[in-house]
Amino acid sequence: MLDKSFDPAAIEQAWYQRWEAAGYFGHRDHAAPAYCIQLPPPNVTGTLHMGHAFQQTLMDALVRYHRMRGCNTNWVVGTDHAGIATQIVVERQIEEEGKSRHDLGREAFVERVWRWKQRSGATITRQMRRLGASANWAYADAEGQKAGYFTMDARMSRAVAEVFVRLYEEGLVYRGKRLVNWDPALGTAVSDLEVDTEEEDGRLWEIRYPFGQGEGGVVVATTRPETLLGDVAVAVHPGDPRYQGLIGKAVQLPLTGRRVPVIADEYVDPAFGTGAVKITPGHDFNDYQVGKRHGLDPISILTLDAHLNDAVPAQYRGLERFEARKRVVEDLKALGLLIAEKPYRLRVPRSGRTGVIVEPMLTDQWFVKMEGLARDGLEVVARGEVRFFPEHWTATYNQWLENIQDWCISRQLWWGHQIPAWYDDAGNVYVARSEDEARRKAAGAALRRDPDVLDTWFSSALVPFSSLGWPEKTKDLETFLPSDVLVTGFDIIFFWVARMVMMTRHFTGRVPFRHVYINAIVRDAEGEKMSKSKGNTLDPLDLIDGISFEALLGKSTVGLMKPEHRQKIEAYVRSHFPAGIPAFGADALRFTFASLASFSRTLNFDLGRCEGYRNFCNKLWNAARFVLMNTEGKDCGLDERQPVALSFADRWIVSRLQRVEAEVEQAFAEYRFDNAAGAVYRFVWDEYCDWYVELAKLQLADADEASGRGTRRTLVRTLETALRLLHPIAPFITEELWQKVAPLAGKRGETIMLQPYPKSQPEKIDAAAERDMAALMEWTAAARTLRAEAKLPPAEKVALLRTADPAVSDLPYASRALCALARLSAFERRNPLPESTAPVAVLGEARIMLHKEVDPAAERQRIAREVARLEAQLARAETKLANPSFVERAPPKVVEQERARVGDFQAALAKLRDQLGRLQARS
RNA sequence: GGGUGCUUAGCUCAGCGGUAGAGCACUUCCUUCACACGGAAGGGGCCACAGGUUCGAUCCCUGUAGCACCCACCA
């Protein structure tokens, strides 16, 4: 016997362990069609958040669905070393010990990061398991931890080196001194994508560059006065009349004693500022281009940690860049060269990682040449070999690839794949798969390895094939590439999706995946971005296990970057979770995610809905409880030779089941998880529980042997099928219940996971049964409404009189059902209805009357309201039909339908007015 | 500057060229032998605004406003 209510904690852990131990998650190397999903490998920087849980729910639902459909499923999972992010996390830890990574040295530091990685990786995989992820943990598991691959494990590293070497040999990877985005806090280059440009309040300074001693000059506008120390020119627009005479002349560069030329370049916008621009090719991307066009060499004035270097006059050397700005402005002011200082909104490039202002810096870096790769990446999408869901994300993808720059892949960090390039003393470079190979190439010269590491996304880009064993020609590559769908966030379309397409195409000739499902971004219930500093983050495990208010508050306010947020966070937690969070269980959480997964771009996570779906789980649990109570140990019609009688209700629920099966199939095919979840929800609750179970109670109470057998068989089989239907979304509860229900339906199996997924059988759709049930439901609802409006106590049974019969094929059965469902003492035919003040309603051809005298005034009011409602509807319909162009041009079906409605309204109105007349006569 | 998405019930969201929907919240009644994490009956919407197309627009088109996001080298 099942417990009275569903307790997720009692079943989840046990089932997961059994599934995993039994090896159900693994792929089977057989003839079945392959179904493969690549997990976006989570960073080993911490724990999973709601976005991960959401994404993984969808992936798991897809994988479980296809596994049950007989596919050879392989959900390839792993974790990402996340270069910069992870290095930062560990550096912070070391800082708390009062040390820096330089105190440890590179080797010891990397050792330390590995230790952290083990811990964080374990947390992540534990969370995924709690969520029920049926991931192929043992696959590509180089480290024997049943956690999939790690992007820095030996196998993945080998693929990285191989790719790097091949790209170098093809001329697609090159090294060069270029202006790159430099994060001075981290001391590394970052890619364009890792720079966030935000509008901020700043100033615009206007500075005079004199022609010579005291005779006027050119006024330039700048937001960064300190960079004038690195200026090589002043540029004006070639057509600007103000400056025609100056082009080719020289001006005095303040504070330096240098003279720089005035040059003409189209880049200058004469309408902006003063129309004259200082040119600093060493620290500005535009100026770099201008300098190149005019043969002016850049001057670097900054050290790698953003202090002024020896290229500037002595009094500024060693100053930090913002300190330098102050000093430069003061000195200019003192010299009378500062013409104006205005407040100004400017776009400030900040490092996505550290938030410090990024400095364009001239450094030696490695790049990937993108042009050809990008063109191919665009083509495969244009040809439909890779499709985005929702489709509009294609535009975003295209836009980026159409304007792509070469990719700076070197990072001046310690944590990551060290670049497989070696230098000899003469400065020659040897790119090789290993030091041995490099040595052979270098023919005995002393070698020094490039200290830099690769951008994390370099190895991520290879995952679709490196995880399947590339560069070996493996069977798995053959089977699982391309994977079927990539489920990921829009924020990494550029970082990851596009780069996977390009790399996978280049090295395998295949696309990495056929579909890209871009999932919504998870926000809080008010649509605010979840962030630790607001206190509105949710830990998926807290929703599964529940958490007390005190514990939640403690968690939310621990380890804050800015302690001043504490009060705000506390207020948020206090108002949103005054009683903490109840334990909803993994199934309810998953069901919530699925229900909210429409094609909208954000997902506002609503605790109320999670609660609603927890209730749904409980409803399902109790439906199963009812079924078991009524079928265990009884004849459920397993013996096909025994006679079975099926009522229209039995045939109806079976018919509806076929429809919901078809709906769910379509929903999964379209990645409309909300529709899949909604279809099952409505079927289980609104149809099976609300109607079928209630009717089954009657059928069991007064059934003969054959119909009892039929009812029990239908109860059990329908439930068993619904469990399989729901399993991909709610794996735990369905497994638990299926184990008990399935044997009664004659099914055997160790697990529901590997049972066939229900398939709609259109021949079981029974139009007659559906029509009968629709009539019964309509009559029941009408009778109940009359009762409620007459304020009858539930215990009081009255008779319902009718002028005509409900249009059902089995009237005696329907009458009995109606009496039970609407608590009627009798259901009698009486035409005409007796003169009475009793409440009357119109149902198609029939009038029905509760056999109960009520206050005539109240009843008149009720009917008058109904008359008014019908009159309004009638008027609308008649207006339509009075319009000749409607009748002529609308489809005949629509016109016909409208005419029928008018007829119905008129008939109903006539009957109601008739009744109204009687009531008036009696008062 | 270019691009994308959104605006529907108090809240969070579906939907659709022809009678406006769900969950939660709300009102009334009910502890009936699966379930109060429940049952029954209700209330609640100028579908952002303005034009256009159409017999008919919440839906298609154009524009406006507001919100959000992405990309981009104006000092």
CSV table of C-alpha atoms in Angstrom, one decimal, chain A residues 523-745:
chain,number,residue,atom,x,y,z
A,523,ARG,CA,15.3,34.7,-13.9
A,524,ASP,CA,13.5,35.0,-10.6
A,525,ALA,CA,9.7,35.3,-10.4
A,526,GLU,CA,9.8,39.0,-11.1
A,527,GLY,CA,12.0,38.6,-14.1
A,528,GLU,CA,15.1,39.9,-12.4
A,529,LYS,CA,18.4,38.4,-13.3
A,530,MET,CA,19.5,36.0,-10.6
A,531,SER,CA,22.5,37.2,-8.8
A,532,LYS,CA,24.1,36.5,-5.5
A,533,SER,CA,24.3,40.2,-4.7
A,534,LYS,CA,20.5,40.5,-4.9
A,535,GLY,CA,19.9,37.4,-2.9
A,536,ASN,CA,17.5,36.0,-5.5
A,537,THR,CA,19.5,33.1,-6.6
A,538,LEU,CA,18.1,29.6,-6.0
A,539,ASP,CA,20.0,26.5,-5.5
A,540,PRO,CA,18.2,23.7,-7.4
A,541,LEU,CA,19.0,21.3,-4.6
A,542,ASP,CA,17.2,23.5,-2.1
A,543,LEU,CA,14.1,23.2,-4.3
A,544,ILE,CA,14.5,19.4,-4.3
A,545,ASP,CA,15.3,18.9,-0.6
A,546,GLY,CA,13.7,22.0,0.9
A,547,ILE,CA,15.5,24.5,3.2
A,548,SER,CA,14.6,26.3,6.3
A,549,PHE,CA,14.4,30.1,6.4
A,550,GLU,CA,17.4,30.3,8.7
A,551,ALA,CA,19.5,28.1,6.6
A,552,LEU,CA,18.5,29.9,3.4
A,553,LEU,CA,19.3,33.3,4.9
A,554,GLY,CA,22.7,32.0,6.1
A,555,LYS,CA,23.5,30.6,2.7
A,556,SER,CA,22.5,33.8,0.9
A,557,THR,CA,24.6,36.1,3.0
A,558,VAL,CA,27.8,34.0,3.4
A,559,GLY,CA,30.9,34.9,1.4
A,560,LEU,CA,29.5,38.1,0.0
A,561,MET,CA,31.8,40.1,-2.3
A,562,LYS,CA,30.2,43.2,-1.0
A,563,PRO,CA,29.0,43.0,2.6
A,564,GLU,CA,26.9,46.1,2.2
A,565,HIS,CA,24.5,44.1,0.2
A,566,ARG,CA,23.6,42.1,3.2
A,567,GLN,CA,20.6,44.1,4.3
A,568,LYS,CA,19.0,44.1,0.9
A,569,ILE,CA,19.5,40.4,0.5
A,570,GLU,CA,18.1,39.7,3.9
A,571,ALA,CA,15.0,41.7,3.0
A,572,TYR,CA,14.6,39.8,-0.2
A,573,VAL,CA,14.8,36.4,1.4
A,574,ARG,CA,12.5,37.5,4.2
A,575,SER,CA,9.8,38.7,1.9
A,576,HIS,CA,10.0,35.9,-0.7
A,577,PHE,CA,10.8,32.9,1.5
A,578,PRO,CA,9.5,33.7,5.0
A,579,ALA,CA,9.0,30.0,5.6
A,580,GLY,CA,12.0,28.8,3.7
A,581,ILE,CA,11.4,26.5,0.8
A,582,PRO,CA,9.4,23.3,1.1
A,583,ALA,CA,10.9,20.1,-0.4
A,584,PHE,CA,9.4,19.8,-3.9
A,585,GLY,CA,11.4,16.9,-5.1
A,586,ALA,CA,13.3,16.5,-8.3
A,587,ASP,CA,10.3,15.5,-10.3
A,588,ALA,CA,8.3,18.6,-9.4
A,589,LEU,CA,11.3,20.8,-10.2
A,590,ARG,CA,11.8,19.1,-13.5
A,591,PHE,CA,8.1,19.3,-14.4
A,592,THR,CA,8.2,23.0,-13.6
A,593,PHE,CA,11.2,23.6,-15.9
A,594,ALA,CA,9.5,21.6,-18.6
A,595,SER,CA,6.2,23.5,-18.2
A,596,LEU,CA,8.0,26.8,-18.4
A,597,ALA,CA,10.1,25.9,-21.4
A,598,SER,CA,8.3,27.6,-24.2
A,599,PHE,CA,10.2,29.4,-26.9
A,600,SER,CA,10.3,32.6,-24.9
A,601,ARG,CA,13.7,34.0,-24.2
A,602,THR,CA,13.5,34.3,-20.5
A,603,LEU,CA,12.0,31.9,-18.0
A,604,ASN,CA,10.8,33.6,-14.8
A,605,PHE,CA,11.0,30.9,-12.2
A,606,ASP,CA,7.9,31.0,-10.1
A,607,LEU,CA,7.8,29.1,-6.9
A,608,GLY,CA,4.1,29.0,-7.0
A,609,ARG,CA,4.2,27.0,-10.2
A,610,CYS,CA,6.7,24.6,-8.7
A,611,GLU,CA,4.3,24.1,-5.9
A,612,GLY,CA,1.5,23.4,-8.3
A,613,TYR,CA,3.5,20.8,-10.1
A,614,ARG,CA,4.5,19.2,-6.8
A,615,ASN,CA,0.7,19.0,-6.2
A,616,PHE,CA,0.4,17.3,-9.5
A,617,CYS,CA,2.9,14.7,-8.5
A,618,ASN,CA,0.9,14.1,-5.4
A,619,LYS,CA,-2.3,13.8,-7.5
A,620,LEU,CA,-0.7,11.2,-9.7
A,621,TRP,CA,0.6,9.4,-6.6
A,622,ASN,CA,-2.9,9.3,-5.2
A,623,ALA,CA,-4.5,8.2,-8.4
A,624,ALA,CA,-2.1,5.3,-8.4
A,625,ARG,CA,-3.0,4.7,-4.8
A,626,PHE,CA,-6.7,4.5,-5.7
A,627,VAL,CA,-6.0,2.2,-8.7
A,628,LEU,CA,-3.9,-0.2,-6.6
A,629,MET,CA,-6.5,-0.3,-3.9
A,630,ASN,CA,-9.1,-1.3,-6.4
A,631,THR,CA,-7.1,-3.7,-8.5
A,632,GLU,CA,-4.5,-5.5,-6.5
A,633,GLY,CA,-5.4,-9.1,-6.1
A,634,LYS,CA,-8.4,-8.7,-8.4
A,635,ASP,CA,-9.0,-9.8,-11.9
A,636,CYS,CA,-7.7,-7.0,-14.2
A,637,GLY,CA,-8.5,-8.7,-17.4
A,638,LEU,CA,-5.1,-10.1,-18.1
A,639,ASP,CA,-6.5,-13.3,-19.4
A,640,GLU,CA,-7.7,-12.4,-22.8
A,641,ARG,CA,-10.1,-15.3,-23.0
A,642,GLN,CA,-12.3,-13.9,-20.3
A,643,PRO,CA,-15.1,-11.7,-21.4
A,644,VAL,CA,-14.6,-8.0,-20.9
A,645,ALA,CA,-17.3,-5.3,-21.2
A,646,LEU,CA,-16.2,-1.7,-21.8
A,647,SER,CA,-18.4,1.3,-21.1
A,648,PHE,CA,-18.3,4.4,-23.1
A,649,ALA,CA,-16.2,5.9,-20.3
A,650,ASP,CA,-13.7,3.1,-20.6
A,651,ARG,CA,-13.5,3.6,-24.3
A,652,TRP,CA,-13.4,7.4,-23.9
A,653,ILE,CA,-10.3,7.4,-21.7
A,654,VAL,CA,-8.5,5.1,-24.0
A,655,SER,CA,-9.4,7.3,-26.9
A,656,ARG,CA,-8.2,10.4,-25.1
A,657,LEU,CA,-5.0,8.6,-24.3
A,658,GLN,CA,-4.2,8.2,-28.0
A,659,ARG,CA,-4.7,11.8,-28.5
A,660,VAL,CA,-2.4,12.9,-25.7
A,661,GLU,CA,0.3,10.5,-26.9
A,662,ALA,CA,0.2,12.1,-30.3
A,663,GLU,CA,0.4,15.6,-28.7
A,664,VAL,CA,3.4,14.6,-26.6
A,665,GLU,CA,5.2,13.2,-29.6
A,666,GLN,CA,4.6,16.3,-31.6
A,667,ALA,CA,5.7,18.5,-28.7
A,668,PHE,CA,9.0,16.6,-28.3
A,669,ALA,CA,9.6,16.8,-32.0
A,670,GLU,CA,9.2,20.6,-31.8
A,671,TYR,CA,11.2,21.0,-28.5
A,672,ARG,CA,8.0,22.4,-27.0
A,673,PHE,CA,8.5,20.9,-23.6
A,674,ASP,CA,5.8,23.1,-22.2
A,675,ASN,CA,3.3,21.5,-24.5
A,676,ALA,CA,4.5,18.0,-23.6
A,677,ALA,CA,4.2,18.7,-19.9
A,678,GLY,CA,0.9,20.5,-20.3
A,679,ALA,CA,-0.7,17.7,-22.3
A,680,VAL,CA,0.2,15.0,-19.8
A,681,TYR,CA,-0.9,17.3,-16.9
A,682,ARG,CA,-4.3,17.8,-18.4
A,683,PHE,CA,-4.7,14.2,-19.3
A,684,VAL,CA,-3.9,12.9,-15.9
A,685,TRP,CA,-5.6,15.5,-13.8
A,686,ASP,CA,-8.6,16.8,-15.9
A,687,GLU,CA,-9.5,13.6,-17.7
A,688,TYR,CA,-8.2,10.6,-15.8
A,689,CYS,CA,-8.6,11.8,-12.3
A,690,ASP,CA,-11.5,14.2,-12.6
A,691,TRP,CA,-13.7,12.1,-14.8
A,692,TYR,CA,-12.5,8.6,-15.5
A,693,VAL,CA,-11.6,7.6,-11.9
A,694,GLU,CA,-14.9,9.0,-10.6
A,695,LEU,CA,-16.8,7.0,-13.2
A,696,ALA,CA,-14.7,3.9,-12.5
A,697,LYS,CA,-15.8,4.1,-8.9
A,698,LEU,CA,-19.4,3.7,-10.0
A,699,GLN,CA,-18.6,1.0,-12.5
A,700,LEU,CA,-16.8,-1.0,-9.9
A,701,ALA,CA,-19.6,-0.5,-7.4
A,702,ASP,CA,-22.4,-2.0,-9.5
A,703,ALA,CA,-20.6,-4.0,-12.1
A,704,ASP,CA,-21.0,-7.5,-13.3
A,705,GLU,CA,-17.9,-9.6,-13.7
A,706,ALA,CA,-17.2,-8.6,-17.3
A,707,SER,CA,-17.5,-4.9,-16.8
A,708,GLY,CA,-15.6,-5.0,-13.5
A,709,ARG,CA,-12.8,-6.7,-15.4
A,710,GLY,CA,-13.0,-4.1,-18.1
A,711,THR,CA,-12.9,-1.2,-15.7
A,712,ARG,CA,-10.0,-2.6,-13.8
A,713,ARG,CA,-8.1,-3.3,-16.9
A,714,THR,CA,-8.7,0.2,-18.3
A,715,LEU,CA,-7.8,1.8,-15.0
A,716,VAL,CA,-4.5,-0.1,-14.8
A,717,ARG,CA,-3.5,0.0,-18.4
A,718,THR,CA,-4.2,3.7,-18.8
A,719,LEU,CA,-2.3,4.6,-15.7
A,720,GLU,CA,0.6,2.4,-16.7
A,721,THR,CA,0.8,4.1,-20.1
A,722,ALA,CA,0.5,7.5,-18.6
A,723,LEU,CA,3.5,6.7,-16.3
A,724,ARG,CA,5.6,5.8,-19.3
A,725,LEU,CA,4.4,8.9,-21.1
A,726,LEU,CA,5.5,11.1,-18.2
A,727,HIS,CA,8.7,9.3,-17.4
A,728,PRO,CA,11.1,11.5,-19.4
A,729,ILE,CA,10.0,14.6,-17.5
A,730,ALA,CA,9.4,13.0,-14.0
A,731,PRO,CA,11.6,10.0,-13.9
A,732,PHE,CA,11.5,9.1,-10.2
A,733,ILE,CA,7.8,9.0,-9.3
A,734,THR,CA,7.0,7.3,-12.5
A,735,GLU,CA,9.5,4.6,-11.8
A,736,GLU,CA,8.3,4.1,-8.3
A,737,LEU,CA,4.7,3.8,-9.3
A,738,TRP,CA,5.3,1.8,-12.5
A,739,GLN,CA,7.0,-0.9,-10.5
A,740,LYS,CA,3.7,-1.4,-8.6
A,741,VAL,CA,1.3,-0.8,-11.4
A,742,ALA,CA,2.9,-2.5,-14.3
A,743,PRO,CA,2.5,-6.1,-13.2
A,744,LEU,CA,-1.3,-5.5,-12.9
A,745,ALA,CA,-1.2,-4.5,-16.5
